mmCIF file of C-alpha atoms and ligand atoms in Angstrom:
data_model
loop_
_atom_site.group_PDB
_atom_site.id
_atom_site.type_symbol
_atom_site.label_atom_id
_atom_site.label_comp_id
_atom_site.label_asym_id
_atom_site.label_seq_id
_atom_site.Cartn_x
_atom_site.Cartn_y
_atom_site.Cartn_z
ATOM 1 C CA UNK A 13 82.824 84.432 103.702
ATOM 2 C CA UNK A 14 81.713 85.188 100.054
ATOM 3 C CA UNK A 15 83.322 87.760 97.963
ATOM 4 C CA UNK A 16 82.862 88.823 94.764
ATOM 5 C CA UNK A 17 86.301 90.138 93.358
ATOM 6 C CA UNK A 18 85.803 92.200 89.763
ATOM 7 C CA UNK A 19 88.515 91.778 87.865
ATOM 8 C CA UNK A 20 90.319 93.627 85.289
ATOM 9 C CA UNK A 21 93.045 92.592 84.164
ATOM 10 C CA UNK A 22 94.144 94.870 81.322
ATOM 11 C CA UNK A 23 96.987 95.550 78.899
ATOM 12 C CA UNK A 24 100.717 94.866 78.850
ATOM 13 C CA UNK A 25 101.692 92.988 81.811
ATOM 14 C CA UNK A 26 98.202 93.515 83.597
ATOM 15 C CA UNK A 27 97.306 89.814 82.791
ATOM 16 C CA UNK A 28 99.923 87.874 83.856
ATOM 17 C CA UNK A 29 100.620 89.487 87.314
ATOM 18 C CA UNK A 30 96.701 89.387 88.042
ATOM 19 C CA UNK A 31 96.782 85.747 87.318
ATOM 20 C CA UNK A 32 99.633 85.426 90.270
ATOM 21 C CA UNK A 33 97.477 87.328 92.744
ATOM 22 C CA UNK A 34 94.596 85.312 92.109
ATOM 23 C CA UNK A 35 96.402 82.107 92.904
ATOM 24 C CA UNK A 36 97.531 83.515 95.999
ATOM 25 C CA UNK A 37 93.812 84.274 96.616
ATOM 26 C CA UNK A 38 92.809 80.937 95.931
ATOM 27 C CA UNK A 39 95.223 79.361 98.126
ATOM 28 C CA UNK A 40 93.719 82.178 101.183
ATOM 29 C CA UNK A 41 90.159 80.772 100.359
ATOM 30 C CA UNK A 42 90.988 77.349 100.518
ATOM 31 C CA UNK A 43 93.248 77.498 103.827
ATOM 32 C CA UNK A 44 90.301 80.130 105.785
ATOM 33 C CA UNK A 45 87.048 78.379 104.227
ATOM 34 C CA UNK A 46 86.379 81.668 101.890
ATOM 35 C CA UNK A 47 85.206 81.741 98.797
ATOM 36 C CA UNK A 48 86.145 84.106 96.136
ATOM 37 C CA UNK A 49 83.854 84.532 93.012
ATOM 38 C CA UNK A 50 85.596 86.203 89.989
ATOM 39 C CA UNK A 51 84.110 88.503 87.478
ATOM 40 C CA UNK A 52 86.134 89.357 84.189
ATOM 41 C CA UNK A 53 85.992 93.183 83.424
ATOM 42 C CA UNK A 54 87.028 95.211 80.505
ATOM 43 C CA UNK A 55 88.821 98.203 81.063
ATOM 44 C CA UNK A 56 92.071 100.134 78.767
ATOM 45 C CA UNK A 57 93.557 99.026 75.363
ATOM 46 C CA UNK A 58 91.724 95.568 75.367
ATOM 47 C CA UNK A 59 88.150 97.447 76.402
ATOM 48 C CA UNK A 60 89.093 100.107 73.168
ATOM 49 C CA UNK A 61 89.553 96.927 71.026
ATOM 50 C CA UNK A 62 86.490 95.280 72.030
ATOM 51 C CA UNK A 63 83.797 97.567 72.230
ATOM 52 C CA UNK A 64 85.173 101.469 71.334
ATOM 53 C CA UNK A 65 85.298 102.418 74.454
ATOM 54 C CA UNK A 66 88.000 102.042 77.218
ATOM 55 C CA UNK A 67 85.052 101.539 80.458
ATOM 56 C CA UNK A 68 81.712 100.626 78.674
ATOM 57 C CA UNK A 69 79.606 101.295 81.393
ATOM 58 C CA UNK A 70 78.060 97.885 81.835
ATOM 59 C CA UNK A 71 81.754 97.363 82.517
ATOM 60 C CA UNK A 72 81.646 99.990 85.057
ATOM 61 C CA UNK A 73 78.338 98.660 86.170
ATOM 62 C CA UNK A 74 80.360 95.209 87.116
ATOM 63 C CA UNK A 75 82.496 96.945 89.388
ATOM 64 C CA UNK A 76 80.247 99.072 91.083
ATOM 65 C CA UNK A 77 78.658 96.150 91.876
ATOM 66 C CA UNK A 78 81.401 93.659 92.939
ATOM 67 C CA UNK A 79 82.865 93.713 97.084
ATOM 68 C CA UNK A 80 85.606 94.940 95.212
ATOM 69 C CA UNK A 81 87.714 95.288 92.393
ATOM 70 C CA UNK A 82 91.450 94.192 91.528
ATOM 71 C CA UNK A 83 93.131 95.631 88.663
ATOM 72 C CA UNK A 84 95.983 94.979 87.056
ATOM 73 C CA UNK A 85 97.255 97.971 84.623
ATOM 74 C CA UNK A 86 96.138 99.495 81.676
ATOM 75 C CA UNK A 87 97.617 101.184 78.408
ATOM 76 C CA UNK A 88 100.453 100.829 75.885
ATOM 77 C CA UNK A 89 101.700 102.292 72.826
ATOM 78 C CA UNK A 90 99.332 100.742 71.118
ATOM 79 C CA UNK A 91 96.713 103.217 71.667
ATOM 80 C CA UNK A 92 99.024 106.329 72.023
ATOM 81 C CA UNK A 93 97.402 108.297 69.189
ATOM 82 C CA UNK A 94 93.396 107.742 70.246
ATOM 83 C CA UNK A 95 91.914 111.207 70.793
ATOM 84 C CA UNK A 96 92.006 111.858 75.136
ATOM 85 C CA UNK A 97 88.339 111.254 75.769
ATOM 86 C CA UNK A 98 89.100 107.409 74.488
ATOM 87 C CA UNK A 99 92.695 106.762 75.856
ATOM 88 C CA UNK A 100 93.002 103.506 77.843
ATOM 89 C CA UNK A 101 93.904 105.924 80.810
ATOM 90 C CA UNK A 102 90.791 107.571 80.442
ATOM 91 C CA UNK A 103 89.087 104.120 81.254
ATOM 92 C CA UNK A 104 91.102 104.113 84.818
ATOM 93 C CA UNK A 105 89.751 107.954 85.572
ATOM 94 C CA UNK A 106 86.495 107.195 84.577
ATOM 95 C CA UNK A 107 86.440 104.051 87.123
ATOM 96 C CA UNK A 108 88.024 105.814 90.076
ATOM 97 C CA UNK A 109 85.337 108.349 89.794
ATOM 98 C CA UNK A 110 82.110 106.020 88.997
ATOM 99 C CA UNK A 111 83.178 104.235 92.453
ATOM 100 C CA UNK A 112 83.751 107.477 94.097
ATOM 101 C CA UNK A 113 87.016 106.237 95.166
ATOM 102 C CA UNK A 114 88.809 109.631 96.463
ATOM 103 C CA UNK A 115 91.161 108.578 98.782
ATOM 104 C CA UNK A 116 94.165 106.470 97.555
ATOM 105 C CA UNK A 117 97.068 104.805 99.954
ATOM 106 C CA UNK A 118 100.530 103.994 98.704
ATOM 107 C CA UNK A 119 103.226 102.380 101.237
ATOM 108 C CA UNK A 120 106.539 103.073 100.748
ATOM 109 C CA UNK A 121 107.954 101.237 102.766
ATOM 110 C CA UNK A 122 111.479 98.737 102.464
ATOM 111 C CA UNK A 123 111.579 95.350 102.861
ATOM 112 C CA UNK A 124 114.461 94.407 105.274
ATOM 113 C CA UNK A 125 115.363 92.004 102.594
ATOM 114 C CA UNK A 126 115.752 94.702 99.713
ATOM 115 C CA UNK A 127 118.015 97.248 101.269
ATOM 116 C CA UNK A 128 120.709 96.339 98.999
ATOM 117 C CA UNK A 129 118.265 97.040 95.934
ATOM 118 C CA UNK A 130 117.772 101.008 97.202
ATOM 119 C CA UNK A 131 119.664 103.488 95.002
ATOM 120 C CA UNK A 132 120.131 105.480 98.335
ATOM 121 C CA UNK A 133 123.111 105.463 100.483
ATOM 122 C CA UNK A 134 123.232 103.110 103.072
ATOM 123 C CA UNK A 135 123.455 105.104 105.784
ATOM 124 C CA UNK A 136 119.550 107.248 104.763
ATOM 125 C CA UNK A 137 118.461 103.899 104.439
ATOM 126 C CA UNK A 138 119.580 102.464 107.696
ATOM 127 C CA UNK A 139 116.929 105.075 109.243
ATOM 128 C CA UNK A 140 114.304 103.032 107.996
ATOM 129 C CA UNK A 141 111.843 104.023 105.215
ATOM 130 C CA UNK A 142 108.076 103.408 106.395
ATOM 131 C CA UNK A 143 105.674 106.046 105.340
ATOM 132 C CA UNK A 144 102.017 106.370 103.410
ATOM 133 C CA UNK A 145 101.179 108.830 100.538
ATOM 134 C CA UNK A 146 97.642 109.490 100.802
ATOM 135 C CA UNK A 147 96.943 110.964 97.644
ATOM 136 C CA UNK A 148 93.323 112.508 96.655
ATOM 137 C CA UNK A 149 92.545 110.393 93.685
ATOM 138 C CA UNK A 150 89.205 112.012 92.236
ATOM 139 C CA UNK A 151 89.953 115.904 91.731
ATOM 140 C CA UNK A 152 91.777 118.482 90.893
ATOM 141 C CA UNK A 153 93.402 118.408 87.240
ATOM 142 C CA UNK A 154 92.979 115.205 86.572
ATOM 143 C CA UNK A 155 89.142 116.219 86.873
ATOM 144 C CA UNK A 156 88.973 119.998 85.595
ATOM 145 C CA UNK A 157 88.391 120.750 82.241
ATOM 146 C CA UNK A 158 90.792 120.033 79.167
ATOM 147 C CA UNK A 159 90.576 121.104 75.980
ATOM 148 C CA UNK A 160 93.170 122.552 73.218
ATOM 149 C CA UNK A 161 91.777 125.548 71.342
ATOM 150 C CA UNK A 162 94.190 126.438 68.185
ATOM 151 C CA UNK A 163 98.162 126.410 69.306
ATOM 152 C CA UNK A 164 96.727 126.451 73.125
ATOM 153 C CA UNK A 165 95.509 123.656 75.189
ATOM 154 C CA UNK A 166 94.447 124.670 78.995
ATOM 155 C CA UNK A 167 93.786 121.865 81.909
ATOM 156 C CA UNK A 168 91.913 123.332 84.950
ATOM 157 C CA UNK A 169 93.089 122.517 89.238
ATOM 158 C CA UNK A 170 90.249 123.044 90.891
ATOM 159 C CA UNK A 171 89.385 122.149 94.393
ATOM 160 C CA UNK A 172 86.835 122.457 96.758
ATOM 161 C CA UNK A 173 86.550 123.092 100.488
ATOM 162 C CA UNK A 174 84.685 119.792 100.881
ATOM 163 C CA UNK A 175 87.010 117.535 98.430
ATOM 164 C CA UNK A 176 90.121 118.593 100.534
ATOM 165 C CA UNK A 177 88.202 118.116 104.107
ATOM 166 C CA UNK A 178 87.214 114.747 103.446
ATOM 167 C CA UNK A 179 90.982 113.674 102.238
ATOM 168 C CA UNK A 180 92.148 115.751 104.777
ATOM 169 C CA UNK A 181 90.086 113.719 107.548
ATOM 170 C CA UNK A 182 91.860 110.514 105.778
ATOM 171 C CA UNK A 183 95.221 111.960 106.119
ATOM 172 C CA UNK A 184 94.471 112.460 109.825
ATOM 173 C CA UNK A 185 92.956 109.024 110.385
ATOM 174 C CA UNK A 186 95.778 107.263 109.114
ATOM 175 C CA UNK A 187 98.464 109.060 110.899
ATOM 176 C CA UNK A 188 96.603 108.575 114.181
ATOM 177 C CA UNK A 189 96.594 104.705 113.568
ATOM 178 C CA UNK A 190 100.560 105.099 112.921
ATOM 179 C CA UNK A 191 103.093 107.618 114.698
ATOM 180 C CA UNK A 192 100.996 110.508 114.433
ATOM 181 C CA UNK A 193 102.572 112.823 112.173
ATOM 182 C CA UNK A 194 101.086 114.053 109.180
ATOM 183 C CA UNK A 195 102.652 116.102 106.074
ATOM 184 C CA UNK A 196 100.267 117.784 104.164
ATOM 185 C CA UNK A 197 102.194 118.808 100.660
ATOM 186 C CA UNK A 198 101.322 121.385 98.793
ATOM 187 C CA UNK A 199 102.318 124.222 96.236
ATOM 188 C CA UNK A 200 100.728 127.316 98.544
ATOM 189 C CA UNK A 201 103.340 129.645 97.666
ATOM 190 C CA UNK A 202 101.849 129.521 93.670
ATOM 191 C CA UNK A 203 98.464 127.909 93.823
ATOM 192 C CA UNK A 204 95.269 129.506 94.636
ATOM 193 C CA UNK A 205 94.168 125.497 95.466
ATOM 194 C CA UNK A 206 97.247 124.817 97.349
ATOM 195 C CA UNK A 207 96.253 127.799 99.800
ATOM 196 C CA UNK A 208 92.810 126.317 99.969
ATOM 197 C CA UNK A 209 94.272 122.835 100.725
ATOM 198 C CA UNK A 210 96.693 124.136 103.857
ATOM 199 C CA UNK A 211 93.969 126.124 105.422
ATOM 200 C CA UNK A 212 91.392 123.073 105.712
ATOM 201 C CA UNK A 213 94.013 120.444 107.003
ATOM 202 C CA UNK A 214 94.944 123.225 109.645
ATOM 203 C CA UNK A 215 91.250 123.895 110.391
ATOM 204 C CA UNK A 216 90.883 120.015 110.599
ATOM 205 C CA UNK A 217 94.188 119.883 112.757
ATOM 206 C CA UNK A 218 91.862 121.379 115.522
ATOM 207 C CA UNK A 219 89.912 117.860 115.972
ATOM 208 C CA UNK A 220 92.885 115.738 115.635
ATOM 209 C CA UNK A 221 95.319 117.063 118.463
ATOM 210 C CA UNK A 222 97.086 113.811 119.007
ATOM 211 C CA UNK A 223 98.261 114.418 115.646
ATOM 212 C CA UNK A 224 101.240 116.648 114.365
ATOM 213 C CA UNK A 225 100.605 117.831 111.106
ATOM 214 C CA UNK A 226 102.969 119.885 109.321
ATOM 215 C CA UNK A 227 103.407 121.735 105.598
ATOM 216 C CA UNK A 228 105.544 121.073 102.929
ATOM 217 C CA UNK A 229 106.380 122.442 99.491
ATOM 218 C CA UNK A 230 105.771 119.772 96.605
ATOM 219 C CA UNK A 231 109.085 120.513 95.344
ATOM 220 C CA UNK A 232 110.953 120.553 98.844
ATOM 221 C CA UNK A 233 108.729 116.687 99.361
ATOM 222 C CA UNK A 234 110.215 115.676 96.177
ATOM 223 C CA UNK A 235 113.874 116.393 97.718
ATOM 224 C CA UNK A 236 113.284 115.643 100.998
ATOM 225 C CA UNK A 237 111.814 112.345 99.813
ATOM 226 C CA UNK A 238 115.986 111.087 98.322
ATOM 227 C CA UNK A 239 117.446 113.197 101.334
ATOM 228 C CA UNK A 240 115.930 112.158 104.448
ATOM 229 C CA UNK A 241 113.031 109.915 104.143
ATOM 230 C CA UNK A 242 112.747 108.475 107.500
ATOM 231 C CA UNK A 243 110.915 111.807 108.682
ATOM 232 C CA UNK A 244 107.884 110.782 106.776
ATOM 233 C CA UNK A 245 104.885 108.726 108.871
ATOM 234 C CA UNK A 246 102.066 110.098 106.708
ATOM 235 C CA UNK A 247 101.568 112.204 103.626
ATOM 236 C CA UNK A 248 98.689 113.709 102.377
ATOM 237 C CA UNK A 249 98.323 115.431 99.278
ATOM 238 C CA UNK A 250 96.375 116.126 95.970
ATOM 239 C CA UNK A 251 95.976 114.290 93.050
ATOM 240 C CA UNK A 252 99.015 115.295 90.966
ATOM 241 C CA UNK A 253 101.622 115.468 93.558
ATOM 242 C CA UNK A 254 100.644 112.102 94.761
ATOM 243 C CA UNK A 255 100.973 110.116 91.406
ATOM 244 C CA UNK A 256 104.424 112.390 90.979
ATOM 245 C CA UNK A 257 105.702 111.581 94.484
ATOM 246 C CA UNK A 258 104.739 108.159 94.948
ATOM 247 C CA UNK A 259 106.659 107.251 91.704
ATOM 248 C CA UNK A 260 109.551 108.832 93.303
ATOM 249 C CA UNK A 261 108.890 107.332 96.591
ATOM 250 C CA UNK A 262 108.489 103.929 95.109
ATOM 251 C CA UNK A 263 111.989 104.162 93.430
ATOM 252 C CA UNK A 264 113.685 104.457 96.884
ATOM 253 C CA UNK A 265 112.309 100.691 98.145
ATOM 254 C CA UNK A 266 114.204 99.271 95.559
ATOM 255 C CA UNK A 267 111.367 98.958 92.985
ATOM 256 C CA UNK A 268 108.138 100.494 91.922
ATOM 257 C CA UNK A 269 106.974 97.197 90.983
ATOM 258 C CA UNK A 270 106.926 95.877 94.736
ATOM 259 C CA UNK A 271 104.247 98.732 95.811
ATOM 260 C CA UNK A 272 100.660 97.944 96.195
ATOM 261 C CA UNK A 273 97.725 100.429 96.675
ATOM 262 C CA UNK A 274 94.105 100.538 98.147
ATOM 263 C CA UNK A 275 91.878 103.408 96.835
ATOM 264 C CA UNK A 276 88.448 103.788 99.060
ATOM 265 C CA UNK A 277 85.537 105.901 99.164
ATOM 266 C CA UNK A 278 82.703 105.796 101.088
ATOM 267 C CA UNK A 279 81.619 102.440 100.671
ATOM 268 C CA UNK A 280 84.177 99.378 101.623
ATOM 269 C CA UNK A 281 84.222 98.254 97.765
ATOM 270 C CA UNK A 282 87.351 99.433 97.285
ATOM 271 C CA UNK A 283 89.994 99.209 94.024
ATOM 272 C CA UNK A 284 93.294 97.680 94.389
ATOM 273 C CA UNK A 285 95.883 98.272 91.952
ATOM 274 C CA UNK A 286 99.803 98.256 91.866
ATOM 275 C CA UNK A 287 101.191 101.583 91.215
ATOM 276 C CA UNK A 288 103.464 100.533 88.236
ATOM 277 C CA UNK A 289 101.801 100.843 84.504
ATOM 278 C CA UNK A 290 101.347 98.492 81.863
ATOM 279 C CA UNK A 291 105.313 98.312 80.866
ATOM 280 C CA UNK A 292 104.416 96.914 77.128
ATOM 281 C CA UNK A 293 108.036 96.294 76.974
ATOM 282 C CA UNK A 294 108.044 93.286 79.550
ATOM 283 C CA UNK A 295 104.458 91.936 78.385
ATOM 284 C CA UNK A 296 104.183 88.436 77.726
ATOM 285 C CA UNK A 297 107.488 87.683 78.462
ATOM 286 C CA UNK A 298 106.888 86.012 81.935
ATOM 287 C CA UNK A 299 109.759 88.526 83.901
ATOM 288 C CA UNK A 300 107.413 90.969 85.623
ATOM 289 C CA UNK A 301 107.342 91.495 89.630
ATOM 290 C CA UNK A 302 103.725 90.371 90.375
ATOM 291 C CA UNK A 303 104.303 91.434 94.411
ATOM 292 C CA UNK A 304 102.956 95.124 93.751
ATOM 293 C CA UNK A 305 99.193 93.493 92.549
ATOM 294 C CA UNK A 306 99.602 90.382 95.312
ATOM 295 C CA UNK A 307 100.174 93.224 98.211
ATOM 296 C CA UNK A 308 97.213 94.835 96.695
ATOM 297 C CA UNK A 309 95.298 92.114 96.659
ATOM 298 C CA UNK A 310 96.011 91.470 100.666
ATOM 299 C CA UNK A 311 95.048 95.335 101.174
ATOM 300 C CA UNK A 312 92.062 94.293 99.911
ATOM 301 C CA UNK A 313 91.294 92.052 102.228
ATOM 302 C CA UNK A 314 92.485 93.934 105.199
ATOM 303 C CA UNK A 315 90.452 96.984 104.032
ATOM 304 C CA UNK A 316 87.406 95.901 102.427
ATOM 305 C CA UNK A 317 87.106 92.250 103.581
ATOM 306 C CA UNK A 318 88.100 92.648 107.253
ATOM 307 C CA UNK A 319 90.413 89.606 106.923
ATOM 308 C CA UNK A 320 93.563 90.473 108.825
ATOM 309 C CA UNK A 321 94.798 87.076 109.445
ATOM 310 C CA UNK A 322 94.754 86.431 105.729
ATOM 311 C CA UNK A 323 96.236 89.609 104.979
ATOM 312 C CA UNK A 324 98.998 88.998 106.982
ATOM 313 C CA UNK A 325 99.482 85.771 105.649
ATOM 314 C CA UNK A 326 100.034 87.130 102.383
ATOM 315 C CA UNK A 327 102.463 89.515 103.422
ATOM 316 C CA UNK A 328 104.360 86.805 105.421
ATOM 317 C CA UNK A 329 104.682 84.778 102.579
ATOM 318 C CA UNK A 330 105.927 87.639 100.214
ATOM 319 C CA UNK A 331 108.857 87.873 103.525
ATOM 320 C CA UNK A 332 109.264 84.224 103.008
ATOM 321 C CA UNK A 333 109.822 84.365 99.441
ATOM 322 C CA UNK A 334 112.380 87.100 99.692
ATOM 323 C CA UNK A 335 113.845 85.551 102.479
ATOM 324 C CA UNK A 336 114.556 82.285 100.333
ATOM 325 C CA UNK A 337 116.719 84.601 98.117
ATOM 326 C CA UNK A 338 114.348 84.699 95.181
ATOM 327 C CA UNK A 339 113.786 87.851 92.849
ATOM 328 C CA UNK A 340 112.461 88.744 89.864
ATOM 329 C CA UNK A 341 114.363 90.334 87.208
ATOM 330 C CA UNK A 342 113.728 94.086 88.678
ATOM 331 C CA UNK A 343 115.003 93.583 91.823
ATOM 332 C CA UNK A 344 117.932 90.703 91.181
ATOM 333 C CA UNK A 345 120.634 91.082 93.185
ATOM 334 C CA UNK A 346 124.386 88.664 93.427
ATOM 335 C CA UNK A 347 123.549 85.416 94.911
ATOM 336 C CA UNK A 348 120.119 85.602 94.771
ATOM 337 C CA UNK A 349 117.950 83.052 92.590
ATOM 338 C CA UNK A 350 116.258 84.623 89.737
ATOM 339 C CA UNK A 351 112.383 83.855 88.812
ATOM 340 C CA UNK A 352 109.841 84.496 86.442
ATOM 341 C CA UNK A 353 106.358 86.253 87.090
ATOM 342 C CA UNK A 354 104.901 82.744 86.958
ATOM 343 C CA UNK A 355 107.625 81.294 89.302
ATOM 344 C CA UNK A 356 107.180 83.976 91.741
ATOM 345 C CA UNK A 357 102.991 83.449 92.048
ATOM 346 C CA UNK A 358 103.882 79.574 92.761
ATOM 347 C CA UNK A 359 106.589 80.402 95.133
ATOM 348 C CA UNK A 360 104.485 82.874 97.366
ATOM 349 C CA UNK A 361 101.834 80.525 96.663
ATOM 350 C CA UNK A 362 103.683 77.663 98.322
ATOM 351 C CA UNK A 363 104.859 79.753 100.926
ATOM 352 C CA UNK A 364 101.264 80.447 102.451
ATOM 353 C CA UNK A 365 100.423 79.239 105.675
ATOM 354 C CA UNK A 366 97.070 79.505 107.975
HETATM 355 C C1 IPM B 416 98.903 105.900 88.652
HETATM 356 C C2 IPM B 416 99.022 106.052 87.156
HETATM 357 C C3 IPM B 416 97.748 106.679 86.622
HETATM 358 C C4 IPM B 416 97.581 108.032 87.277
HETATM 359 C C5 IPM B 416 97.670 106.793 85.085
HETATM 360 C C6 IPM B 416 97.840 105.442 84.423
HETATM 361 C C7 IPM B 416 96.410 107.458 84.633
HETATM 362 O O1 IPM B 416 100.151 106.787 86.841
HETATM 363 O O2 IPM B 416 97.985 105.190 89.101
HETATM 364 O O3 IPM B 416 99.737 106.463 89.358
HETATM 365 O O4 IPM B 416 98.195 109.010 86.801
HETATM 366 O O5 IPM B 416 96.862 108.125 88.252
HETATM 367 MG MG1 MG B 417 101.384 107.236 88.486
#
């Protein structure tokens, strides 16, 4: 097959991590006969730099246009003091929504070979840690309006019936093809939006009956999430509690920079991102985790390319790298061999079979 894969590979450590996944990609084309064509797109700090703007919209225009895109991170000190409308961040928001990309998917789930990296205890742990955030990526205050009038600044949740129903449907169709239960988190004993939110997914709960869905306070999910996380198969919930969680939940595998994500809307050109940020810190210095934007990069095949096999044989190799004792700096653990970002892309690399 023939893909066309946008690019973007950012600020901070975006580069050098994208430039691992796409030799991993490059090795999948060459063992299944694929072909992946690359297009360069400028999106954050670098896009501000360039052109003013942190998502020109021939930029945008790229990605709309691509079978999907695969992004690396965006932002850094740097531009810290640019006015909100122009913030790298801004760029990211702007992209989401131009692809119509409302329903995002996080795994948290541990690698066998990483329990020791967990801060939990052992015993929470030995329960196993598998579940999804679903988070609604397009809406609520992320989306309202913002604006700082005098000594007062005001950013507005808003939801409707329709935005919640059709990431409600996702939440539903993703716990069905896993065990079944779904969480739906929300704030309903506060929020107007939150009361919205828990009477659609229990309207929808009517068409999915194989499914157990059940309610939970943001702040209770944030606790529950460190005190018993093995009750978790699927989570759905909006846009703010999902990038607050899945930090959280990320934190519990070990490391946020091993967690990959697929955001989809109603086409299959989907984005696929790591969770983690830009971490100007690390940049340039070759000692990032690339696994969060290879993962990604095999979620985009699964999801958008239909490629399975190859999907799987990215993930396999990622076992086999871990299973050779090899970390990067984030996850390093006594006896185990440390690697660069660089080192790690050639290892998985090598460890890539058909
Ligand atoms: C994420 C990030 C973004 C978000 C930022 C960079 C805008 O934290 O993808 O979780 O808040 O969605
Ligand atoms: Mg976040």
């Amino acid at each position: 097959m023939v893909k066309n894969i946008a690019v973007i590979r950012g600020d901070g450590i975006g580069p050098e991590i994208v430039e691992q996944a796409i030799k991993v990609l490059n090795k999948v084309a060459e063992l299944y006969g694929h072909t992946f064509d690359y297009t360069d797109v400028d999106m954050g700090g670098c896009a501000i730099d360039k052109y003013g703007d942190p998502l020109p919209e021939s930029e945008l225009e790229k990605c709309i246009k691509s079978d999907s895109v695969l992004l690396g991170a965006v932002g850094g000190d740097k531009w810290n003091d640019v006015p909100g409308q122009m913030r790298p961040e801004k760029g990211l928001l702007r992209l989401r929504a131009g692809m119509g990309v409302y329903s995002n998917n996080r795994p948290t789930k541990i690698w066998k070979q990483l329990a020791d990296a967990s801060p939990l205890k052992k015993e929470i742990v030995d329960k196993g840690i598998d579940f999804i955030i679903v988070r609604e990526l397009i809406g609520g205050i992320y989306f309202g309006e913002h604006k700082t009038e005098g000594d007062t600044a005001v950013d507005i949740l808003k939801y409707s019936e329709a935005e919640i129903e059709r990431i409600g449907r996702i939440g539903f169709e993703t716990a069905r093809k896993r065990n079944k239960k779904l969480c739906s988190v929300e704030k309903s004993n506060v929020l107007d939006s939150s009361r919205l939110w828990k009477k659609i997914l229990h309207r929808l709960a009517e068409e999915y009956p194989d499914v157990e869905l059940s309610d939970m306070l943001v702040d209770n999910c944030a606790m529950q999430i460190v005190k018993n996380p093995s009750q978790f198969d699927v989570v759905v919930t909006e846009n703010m509690f999902g990038d607050i969680l899945s930090d959280e939940a990320s934190m519990i595998t070990g490391s946020i920079g091993m967690i990959p994500s697929s955001s989809l809307g109603a086409s299959s050109c989907g984005l696929y991102e790591p969770i983690h940020g830009s971490a100007p810190d690390i940049a340039g210095k070759d000692i990032a985790n690339p696994i969060g934007t290879i993962l990604s990069a095999a979620m985009m095949l699964r999801f958008s390319f239909d490629m399975p096999d190859e999907a799987d044989a990215i993930e396999n190799a990622v076992s086999a790298y871990l299973d050779a004792g090899y970390r990067t700096a984030d996850i390093m653990s006594y006896g185990m061999t440390q690697v660069g970002c660089e080192k790690c892309g050639d290892l998985i690399k090598s460890y890539l079979v058909k």
